[in-house]
Coordinates of C-alpha atoms in Angstrom, one line a residue:
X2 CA -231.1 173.5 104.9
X3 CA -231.8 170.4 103.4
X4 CA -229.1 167.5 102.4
X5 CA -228.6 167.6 98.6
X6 CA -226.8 164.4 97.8
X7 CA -224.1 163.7 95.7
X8 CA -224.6 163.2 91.6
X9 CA -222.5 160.8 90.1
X10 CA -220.2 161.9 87.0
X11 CA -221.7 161.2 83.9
X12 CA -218.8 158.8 82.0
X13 CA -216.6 160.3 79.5
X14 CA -218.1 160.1 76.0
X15 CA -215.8 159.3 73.0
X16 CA -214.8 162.5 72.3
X17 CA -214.4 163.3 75.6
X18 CA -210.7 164.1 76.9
X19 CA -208.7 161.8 78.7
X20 CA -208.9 162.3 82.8
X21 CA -206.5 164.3 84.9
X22 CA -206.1 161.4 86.9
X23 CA -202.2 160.0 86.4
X24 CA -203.3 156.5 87.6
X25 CA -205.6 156.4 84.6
X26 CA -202.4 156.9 81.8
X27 CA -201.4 154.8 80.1
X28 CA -197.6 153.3 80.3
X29 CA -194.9 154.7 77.9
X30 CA -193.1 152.5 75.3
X31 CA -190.3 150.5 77.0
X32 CA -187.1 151.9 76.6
X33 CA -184.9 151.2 73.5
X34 CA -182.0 149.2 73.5
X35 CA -178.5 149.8 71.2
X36 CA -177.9 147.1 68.7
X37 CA -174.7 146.1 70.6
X38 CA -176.8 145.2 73.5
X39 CA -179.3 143.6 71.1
X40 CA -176.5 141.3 69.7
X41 CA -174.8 141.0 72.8
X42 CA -178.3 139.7 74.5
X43 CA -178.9 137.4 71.6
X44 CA -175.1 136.1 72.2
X45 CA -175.7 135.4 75.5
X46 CA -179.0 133.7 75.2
X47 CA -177.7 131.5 72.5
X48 CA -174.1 130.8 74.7
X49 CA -176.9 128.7 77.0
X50 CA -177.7 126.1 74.6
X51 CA -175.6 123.6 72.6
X52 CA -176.9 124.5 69.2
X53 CA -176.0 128.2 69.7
X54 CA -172.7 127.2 71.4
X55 CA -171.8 125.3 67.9
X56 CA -172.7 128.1 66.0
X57 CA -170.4 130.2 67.9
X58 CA -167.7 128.6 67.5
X59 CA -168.3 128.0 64.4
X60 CA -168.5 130.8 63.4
X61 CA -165.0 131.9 65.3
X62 CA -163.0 128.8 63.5
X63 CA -163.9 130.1 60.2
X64 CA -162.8 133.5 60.9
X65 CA -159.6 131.8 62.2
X66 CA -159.1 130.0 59.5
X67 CA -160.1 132.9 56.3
X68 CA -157.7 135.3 59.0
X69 CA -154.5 132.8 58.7
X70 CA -155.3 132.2 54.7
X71 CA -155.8 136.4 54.7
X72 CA -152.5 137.5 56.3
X73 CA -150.4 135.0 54.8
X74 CA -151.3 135.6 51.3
X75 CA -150.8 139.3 52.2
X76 CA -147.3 139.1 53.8
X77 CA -146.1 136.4 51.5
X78 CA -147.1 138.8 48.6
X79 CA -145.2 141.2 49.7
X80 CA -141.9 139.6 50.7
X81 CA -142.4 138.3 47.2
X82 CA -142.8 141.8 45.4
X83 CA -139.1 142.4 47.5
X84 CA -138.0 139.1 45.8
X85 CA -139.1 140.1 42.5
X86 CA -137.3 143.4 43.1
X87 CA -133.7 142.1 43.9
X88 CA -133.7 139.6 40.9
X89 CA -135.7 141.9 38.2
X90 CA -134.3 145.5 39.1
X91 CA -132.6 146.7 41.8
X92 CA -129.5 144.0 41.1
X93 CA -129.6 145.0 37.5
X94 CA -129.2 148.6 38.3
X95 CA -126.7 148.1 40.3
X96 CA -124.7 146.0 37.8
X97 CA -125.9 148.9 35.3
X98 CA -124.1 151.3 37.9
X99 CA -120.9 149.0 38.3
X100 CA -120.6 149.4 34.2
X101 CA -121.1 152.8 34.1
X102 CA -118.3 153.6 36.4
X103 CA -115.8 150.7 34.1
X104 CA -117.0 151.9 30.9
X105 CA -115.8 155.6 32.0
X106 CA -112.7 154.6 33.4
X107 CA -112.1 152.8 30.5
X108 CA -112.8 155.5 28.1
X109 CA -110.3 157.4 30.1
X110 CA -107.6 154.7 30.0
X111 CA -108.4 153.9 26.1
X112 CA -107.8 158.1 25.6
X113 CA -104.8 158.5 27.0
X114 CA -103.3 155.1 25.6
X115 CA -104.2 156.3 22.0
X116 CA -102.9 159.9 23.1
X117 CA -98.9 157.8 23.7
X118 CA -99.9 156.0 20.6
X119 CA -99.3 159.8 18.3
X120 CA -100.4 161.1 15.3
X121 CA -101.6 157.4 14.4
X122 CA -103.7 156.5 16.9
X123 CA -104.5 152.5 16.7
X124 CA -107.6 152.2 15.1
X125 CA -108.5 149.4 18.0
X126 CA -107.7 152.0 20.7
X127 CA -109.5 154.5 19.2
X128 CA -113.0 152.2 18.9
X129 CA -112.7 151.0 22.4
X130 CA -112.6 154.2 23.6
X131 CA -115.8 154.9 21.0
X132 CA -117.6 151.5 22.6
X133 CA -116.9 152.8 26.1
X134 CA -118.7 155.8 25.4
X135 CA -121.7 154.5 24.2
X136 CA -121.6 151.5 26.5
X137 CA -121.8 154.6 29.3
X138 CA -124.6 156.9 27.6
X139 CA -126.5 153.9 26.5
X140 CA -126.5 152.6 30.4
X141 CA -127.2 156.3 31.6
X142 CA -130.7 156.5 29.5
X143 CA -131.8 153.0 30.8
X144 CA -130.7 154.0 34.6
X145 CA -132.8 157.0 34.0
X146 CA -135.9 155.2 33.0
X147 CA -135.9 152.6 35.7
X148 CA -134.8 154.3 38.3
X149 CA -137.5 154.7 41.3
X150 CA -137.2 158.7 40.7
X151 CA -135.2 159.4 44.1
X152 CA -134.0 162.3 43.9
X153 CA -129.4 161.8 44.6
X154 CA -129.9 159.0 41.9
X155 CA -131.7 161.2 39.6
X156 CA -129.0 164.2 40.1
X157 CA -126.0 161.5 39.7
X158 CA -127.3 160.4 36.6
X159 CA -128.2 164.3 35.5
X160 CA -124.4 165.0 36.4
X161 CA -123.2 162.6 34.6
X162 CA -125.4 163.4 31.3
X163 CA -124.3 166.9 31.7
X164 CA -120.4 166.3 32.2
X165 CA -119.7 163.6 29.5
X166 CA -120.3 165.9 26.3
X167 CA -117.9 168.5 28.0
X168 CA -115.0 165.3 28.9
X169 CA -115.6 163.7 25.3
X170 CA -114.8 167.7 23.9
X171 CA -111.9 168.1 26.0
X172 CA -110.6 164.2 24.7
X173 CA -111.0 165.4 20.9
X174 CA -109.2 168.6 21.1
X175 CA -106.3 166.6 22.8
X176 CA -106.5 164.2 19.5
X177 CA -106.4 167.0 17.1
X178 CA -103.5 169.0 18.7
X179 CA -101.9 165.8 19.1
X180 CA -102.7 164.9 15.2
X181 CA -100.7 168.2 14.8
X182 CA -97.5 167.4 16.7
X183 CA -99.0 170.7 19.4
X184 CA -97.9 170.5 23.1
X185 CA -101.0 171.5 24.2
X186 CA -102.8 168.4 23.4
X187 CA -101.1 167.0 26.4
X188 CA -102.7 170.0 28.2
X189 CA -106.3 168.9 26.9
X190 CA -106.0 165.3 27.8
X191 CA -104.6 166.3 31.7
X192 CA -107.9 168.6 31.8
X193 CA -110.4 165.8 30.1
X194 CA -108.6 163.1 33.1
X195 CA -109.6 165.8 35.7
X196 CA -113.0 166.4 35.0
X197 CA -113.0 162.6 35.0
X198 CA -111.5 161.8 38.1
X199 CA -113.1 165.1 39.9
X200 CA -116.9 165.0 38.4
X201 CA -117.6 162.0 36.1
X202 CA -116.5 159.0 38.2
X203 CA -117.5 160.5 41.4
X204 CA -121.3 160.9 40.0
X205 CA -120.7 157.4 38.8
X206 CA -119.4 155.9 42.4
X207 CA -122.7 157.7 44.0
X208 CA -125.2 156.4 41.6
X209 CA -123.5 153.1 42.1
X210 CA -124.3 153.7 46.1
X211 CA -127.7 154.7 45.8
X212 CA -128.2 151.6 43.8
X213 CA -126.5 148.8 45.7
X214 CA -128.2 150.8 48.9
X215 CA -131.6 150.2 47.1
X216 CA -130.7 146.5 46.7
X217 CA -130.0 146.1 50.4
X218 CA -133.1 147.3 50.9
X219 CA -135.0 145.0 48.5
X220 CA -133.0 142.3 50.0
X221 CA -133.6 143.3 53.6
X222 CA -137.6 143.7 53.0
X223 CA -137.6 139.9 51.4
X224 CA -136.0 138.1 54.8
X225 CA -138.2 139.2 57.9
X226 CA -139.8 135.9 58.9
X227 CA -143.9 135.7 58.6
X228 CA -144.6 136.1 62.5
X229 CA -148.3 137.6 62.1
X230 CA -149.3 134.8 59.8
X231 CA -147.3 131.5 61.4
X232 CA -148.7 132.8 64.9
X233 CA -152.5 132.9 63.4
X234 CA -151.4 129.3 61.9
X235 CA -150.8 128.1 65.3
X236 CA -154.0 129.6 67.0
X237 CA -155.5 128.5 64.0
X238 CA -155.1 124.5 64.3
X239 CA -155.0 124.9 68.1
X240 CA -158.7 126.3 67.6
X241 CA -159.4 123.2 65.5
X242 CA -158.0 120.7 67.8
X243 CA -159.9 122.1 70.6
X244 CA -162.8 121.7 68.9
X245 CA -162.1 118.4 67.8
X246 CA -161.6 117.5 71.2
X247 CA -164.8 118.9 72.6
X248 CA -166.8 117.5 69.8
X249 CA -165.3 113.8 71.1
X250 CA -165.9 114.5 74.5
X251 CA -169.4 115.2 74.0
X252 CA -170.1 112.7 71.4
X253 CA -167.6 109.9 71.5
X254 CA -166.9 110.4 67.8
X255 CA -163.4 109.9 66.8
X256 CA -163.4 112.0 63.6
X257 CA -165.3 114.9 62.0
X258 CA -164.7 115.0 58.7
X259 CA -165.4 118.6 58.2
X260 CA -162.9 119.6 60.9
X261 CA -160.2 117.4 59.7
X262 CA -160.5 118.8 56.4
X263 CA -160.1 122.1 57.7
X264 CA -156.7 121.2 59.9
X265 CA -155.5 119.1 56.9
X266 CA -155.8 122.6 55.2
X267 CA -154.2 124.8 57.6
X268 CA -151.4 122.4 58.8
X269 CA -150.3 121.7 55.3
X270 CA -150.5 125.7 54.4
X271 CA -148.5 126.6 57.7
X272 CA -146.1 124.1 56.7
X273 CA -145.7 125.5 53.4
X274 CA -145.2 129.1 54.7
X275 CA -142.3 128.0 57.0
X276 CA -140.5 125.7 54.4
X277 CA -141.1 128.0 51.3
X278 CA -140.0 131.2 53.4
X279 CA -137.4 129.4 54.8
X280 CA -135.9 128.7 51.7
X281 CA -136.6 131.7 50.0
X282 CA -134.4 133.3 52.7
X283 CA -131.4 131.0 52.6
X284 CA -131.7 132.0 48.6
X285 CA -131.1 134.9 49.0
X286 CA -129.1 134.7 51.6
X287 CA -126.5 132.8 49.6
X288 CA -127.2 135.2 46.6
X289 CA -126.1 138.4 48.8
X290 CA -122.9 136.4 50.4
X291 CA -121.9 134.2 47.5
X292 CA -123.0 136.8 44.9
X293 CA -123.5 140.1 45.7
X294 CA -120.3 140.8 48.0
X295 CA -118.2 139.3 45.3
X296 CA -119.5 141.4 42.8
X297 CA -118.9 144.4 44.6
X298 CA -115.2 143.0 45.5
X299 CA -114.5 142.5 41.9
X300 CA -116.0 145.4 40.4
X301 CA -114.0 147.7 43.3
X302 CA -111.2 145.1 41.6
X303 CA -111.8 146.1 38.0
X304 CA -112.0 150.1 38.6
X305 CA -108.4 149.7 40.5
X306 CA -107.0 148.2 37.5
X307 CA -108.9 150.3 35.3
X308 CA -107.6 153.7 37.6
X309 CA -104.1 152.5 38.0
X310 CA -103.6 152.0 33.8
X311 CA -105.0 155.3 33.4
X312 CA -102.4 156.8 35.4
X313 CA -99.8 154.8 34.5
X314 CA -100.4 156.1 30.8
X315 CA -100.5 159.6 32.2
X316 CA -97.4 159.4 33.9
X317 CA -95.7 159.3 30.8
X318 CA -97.9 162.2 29.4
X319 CA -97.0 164.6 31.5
X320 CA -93.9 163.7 32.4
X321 CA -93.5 165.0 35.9
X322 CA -95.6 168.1 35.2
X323 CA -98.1 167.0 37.5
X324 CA -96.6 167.0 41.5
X325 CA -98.5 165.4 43.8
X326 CA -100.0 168.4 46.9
X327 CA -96.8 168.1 49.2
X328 CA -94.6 168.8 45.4
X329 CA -92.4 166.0 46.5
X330 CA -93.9 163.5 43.9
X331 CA -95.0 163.0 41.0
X332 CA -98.8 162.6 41.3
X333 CA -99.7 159.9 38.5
X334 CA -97.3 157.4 39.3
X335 CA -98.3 158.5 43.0
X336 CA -102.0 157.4 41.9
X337 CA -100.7 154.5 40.2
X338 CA -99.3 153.0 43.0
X339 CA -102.2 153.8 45.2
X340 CA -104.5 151.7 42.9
X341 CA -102.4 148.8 42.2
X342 CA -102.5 149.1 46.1
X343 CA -106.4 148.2 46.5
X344 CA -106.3 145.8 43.4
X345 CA -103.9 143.8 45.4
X346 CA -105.9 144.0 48.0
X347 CA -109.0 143.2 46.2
X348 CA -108.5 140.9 44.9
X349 CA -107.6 138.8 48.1
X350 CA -110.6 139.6 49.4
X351 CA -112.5 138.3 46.5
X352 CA -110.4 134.9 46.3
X353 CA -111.6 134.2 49.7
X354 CA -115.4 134.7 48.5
X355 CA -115.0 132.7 45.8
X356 CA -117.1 129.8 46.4
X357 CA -115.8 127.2 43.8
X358 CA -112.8 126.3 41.8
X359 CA -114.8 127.9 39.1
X360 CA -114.5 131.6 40.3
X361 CA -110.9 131.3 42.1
X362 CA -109.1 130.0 39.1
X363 CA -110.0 133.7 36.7
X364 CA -109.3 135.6 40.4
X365 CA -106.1 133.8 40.2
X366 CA -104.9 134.6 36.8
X367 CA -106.0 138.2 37.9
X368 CA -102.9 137.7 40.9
X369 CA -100.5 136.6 38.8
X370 CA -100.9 139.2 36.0
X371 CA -100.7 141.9 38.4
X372 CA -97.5 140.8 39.9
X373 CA -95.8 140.6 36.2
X374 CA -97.5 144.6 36.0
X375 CA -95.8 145.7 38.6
X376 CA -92.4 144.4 37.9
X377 CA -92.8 145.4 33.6
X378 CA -93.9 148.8 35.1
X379 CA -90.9 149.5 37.7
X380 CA -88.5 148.5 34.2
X381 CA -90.7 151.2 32.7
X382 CA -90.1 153.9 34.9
X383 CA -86.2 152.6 35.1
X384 CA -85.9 153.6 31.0
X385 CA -87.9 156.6 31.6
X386 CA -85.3 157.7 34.5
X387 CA -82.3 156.9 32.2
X388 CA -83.9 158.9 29.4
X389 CA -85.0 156.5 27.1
X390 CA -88.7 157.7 26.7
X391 CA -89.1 155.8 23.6
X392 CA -88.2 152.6 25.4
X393 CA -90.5 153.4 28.3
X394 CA -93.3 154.6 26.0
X395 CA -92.9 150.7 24.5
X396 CA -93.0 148.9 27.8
X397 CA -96.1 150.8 28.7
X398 CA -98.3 150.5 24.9
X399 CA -96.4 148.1 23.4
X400 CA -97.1 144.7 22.3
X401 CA -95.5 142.0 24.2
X402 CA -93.8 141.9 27.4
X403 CA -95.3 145.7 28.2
X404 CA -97.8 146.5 31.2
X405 CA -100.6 146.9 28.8
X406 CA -100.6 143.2 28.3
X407 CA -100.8 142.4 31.9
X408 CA -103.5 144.9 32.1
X409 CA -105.9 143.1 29.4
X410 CA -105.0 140.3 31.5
X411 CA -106.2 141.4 34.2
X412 CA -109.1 143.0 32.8
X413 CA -110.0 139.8 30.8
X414 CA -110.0 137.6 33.9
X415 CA -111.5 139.9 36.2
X416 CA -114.6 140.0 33.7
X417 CA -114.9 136.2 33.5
X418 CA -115.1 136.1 37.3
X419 CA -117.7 138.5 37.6
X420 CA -119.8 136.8 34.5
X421 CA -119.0 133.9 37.2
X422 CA -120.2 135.4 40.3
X423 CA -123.2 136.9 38.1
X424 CA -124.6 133.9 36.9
X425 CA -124.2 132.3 40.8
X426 CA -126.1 135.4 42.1
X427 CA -128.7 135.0 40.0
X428 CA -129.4 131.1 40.4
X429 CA -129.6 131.6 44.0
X430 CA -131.8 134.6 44.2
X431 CA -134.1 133.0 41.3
X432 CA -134.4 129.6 42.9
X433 CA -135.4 131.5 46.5
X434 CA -137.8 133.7 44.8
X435 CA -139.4 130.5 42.9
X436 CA -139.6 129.3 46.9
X437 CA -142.3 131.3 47.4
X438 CA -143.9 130.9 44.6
X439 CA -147.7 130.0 44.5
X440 CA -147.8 130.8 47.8
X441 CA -150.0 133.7 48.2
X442 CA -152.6 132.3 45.8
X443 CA -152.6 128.6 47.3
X444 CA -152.5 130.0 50.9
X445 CA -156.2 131.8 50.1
X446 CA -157.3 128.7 48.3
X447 CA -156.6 126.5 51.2
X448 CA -157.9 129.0 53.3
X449 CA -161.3 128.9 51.8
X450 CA -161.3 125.1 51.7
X451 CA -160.4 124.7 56.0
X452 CA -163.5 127.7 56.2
X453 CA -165.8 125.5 54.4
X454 CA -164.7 122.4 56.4
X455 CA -165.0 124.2 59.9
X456 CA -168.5 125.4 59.0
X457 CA -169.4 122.0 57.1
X458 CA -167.9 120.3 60.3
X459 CA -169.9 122.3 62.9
X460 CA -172.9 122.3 60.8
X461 CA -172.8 118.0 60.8
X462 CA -173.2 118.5 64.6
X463 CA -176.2 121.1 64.5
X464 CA -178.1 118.6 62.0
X465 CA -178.3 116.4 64.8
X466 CA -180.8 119.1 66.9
X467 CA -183.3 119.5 64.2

């Protein structure tokens, strides 16, 4: 058979299909990268040259820099809001809270005072009693509107609204069966001093809590020291000097003065958050030791007084009708005791806070007075004992020489120390709230001028590649 030879293979035409063959393909796309590895690459590349060295860091001293300016305006905000707090509303509700609880004491004491008076009640009496009364509802609706809705202060306050209609009833019906010469006014006025001591001042003392608690907590938020934004100071101008340093090294130039502009900026803002902080918090510092703990010993002073008269008075109400739990005393003068017991004892405390001759001296006529009410009251009780009521009833209401002299004493020169210790609170928690004042706003300005330096600085250098 003969040899047939081989034909070659005609050549694909255009429209011809591609070959079998897997040499002949052509190679795939190459493979995709993330953008992270993208950036990453482009980092890397750019870390091996000077220009994109600069750039770098750069770019990482500006972010330093807008970082420091960032967190301090933000924390220095905030410990200011706190600042703002204490001066503007939580120390006035607490003062508000304090007043409630003397104005409804002293309605009580007023009441029964006009109750010994008789028929005729003095027409003073009877509008102090009035003023203390308002004073106390007029102080409950602004409580109400600026409290911060939690809920024990709101249920205080609704207590109190709901009890002092039923305690200002119970005080009228004791004036009209009085006005009538009845016994049972007596009755009326023992039952209005209950719901007084049991419900009304009780509500009162627990709104006065939940206030001064919301104080310390104002207070407490305005102290804590900066940390996040001095330490971002420090890495801050320790990023600058670095580069500073490097930039020297490599160049033999002393100064840059982009850079220097830019640690000019953050040394004089770091400096400015520890000196303005720092005062802030001995502000109000002094304001809570000088101020605040005085105020609370003197009002805790005032409500003794203010509880002790009350009973006093009552003692000769109920003459003896009221025994104390154990029957073996009688439970007003008891009580009586008991508070001129912690005004004593108040009042020591708060001449040892008193930081100037300006709020001993009123703390000091408070002493003495109270001495001279305890020894008018024990001559009291000795006319009572012997029977002379009407001689009792004038050392207790009467004009001069009687315990209710000493009383308005007191009363008098306990108010002109806390005016005192008011008006020292308030300077020192007003001049360390005006320490940080500014603060917030100039740290972000100067923030954005050390940014602009560090980039203007770095960007001096990468002129000198082009």
């Amino acid at each position: 058979m003969p040899h047939v030879p081989a034909q070659p293979r005609p050549a694909p035409g255009p429209g011809s299909p591609p070959s079998s063959d897997r040499s002949a393909r052509p190679a795939g796309p190459p493979a995709r990268r993330s953008a992270w590895a993208e950036t990453s690459s482009r980092l890397r590349a750019a870390a091996t040259t000077e220009p994109g060295r600069l750039r770098i860091i750069g770019a990482v001293l500006a972010a330093l820099v807008v970082a420091f300016g960032a967190v301090t305006a933000v924390e220095i905000a905030d410990r200011a809001a706190s600042a703002d707090a204490v001066v503007d509303r939580s120390q006035p509700l607490s003062a508000d809270a304090a007043s409630i609880y003397r104005s409804l004491a002293d309605a009580d004491t007023a009441a029964a005072s006009g109750f010994l008076a008789g028929a005729q009640e003095p027409a003073a009496v009877r509008e102090r009693y009035r003023k203390d009364i308002t004073g106390a509802s007029r102080l409950l609706v602004k409580a109400a509107a600026n409290t911060d809705g939690s809920t024990d202060s709101r249920r205080w306050i609704a207590t109190l609204n709901e009890q002092l209609p039923r305690y200002t009833g119970l005080v009228e019906r004791a004036r009209a069966n009085n006005r009538q010469g009845l016994p049972l006014g007596g009755a009326y006025l023992r039952y209005a001093n209950e719901l007084m001591t049991t419900e009304l001042l009780p509500a009162a003392e627990k709104l006065y809590e939940e206030e001064t608690a919301r104080l310390d907590d104002d207070h407490g938020d305005a102290r804590p020291w900066p940390l996040l934004s001095l330490g971002l100071g420090v890495v801050a101008l320790g990023g600058l000097a670095w580069a500073q340093r490097r930039n020297y090294l490599r160049t033999k130039r002393v100064f840059s003065p982009g850079l220097l502009a830019a640690t000019a900026a953050c040394t004089v803002t770091l400096l400015w958050l520890g000196a303005g902080h720092a005062l802030a918090r001995a502000g109000l510092d002094e304001a809570r030791a000088e101020g605040q703990e005085s105020l609370a010993v003197l009002n805790d002073a005032r409500i003794s007084s203010l509880k002790a008269r009350a009973n006093e008075n009552l003692t000769l109400v109920a003459r003896g009708a009221v025994l104390t739990e154990d029957g073996k005393g009688d439970k007003y003068e008891t009580d009586y005791a008991a508070g001129m017991s912690r005004l004593t004892a108040s009042l020591g405390r708060a001449g040892q806070l008193a930081g100037d001759g300006a709020g001993r001296a009123p703390v000091a006529r408070a002493v003495s007075a109270a001495s001279e009410w305890r020894s008018r009251h024990r001559q009291a009780g000795e006319s009572d004992r012997a029977g002379d009521y009407d001689g009792a009833l004038a050392k207790v209401i009467g004009g001069e020489g009687s315990t209710g002299q000493c009383f308005d004493r007191v009363d008098a020169a306990l108010e002109r120390a806390l005016a005192h210790e008011q008006a020292e609170f308030t300077e020192a928690a007003e001049g360390g709230r005006g320490a940080l004042a500014g603060l917030p706003a100039g740290a972000a300005v100067l923030a954005a001028l050390g940014a602009a330096g560090a980039v203007l600085g770095i960007g001096r250098r990468l002129s000198e590649y082009r």
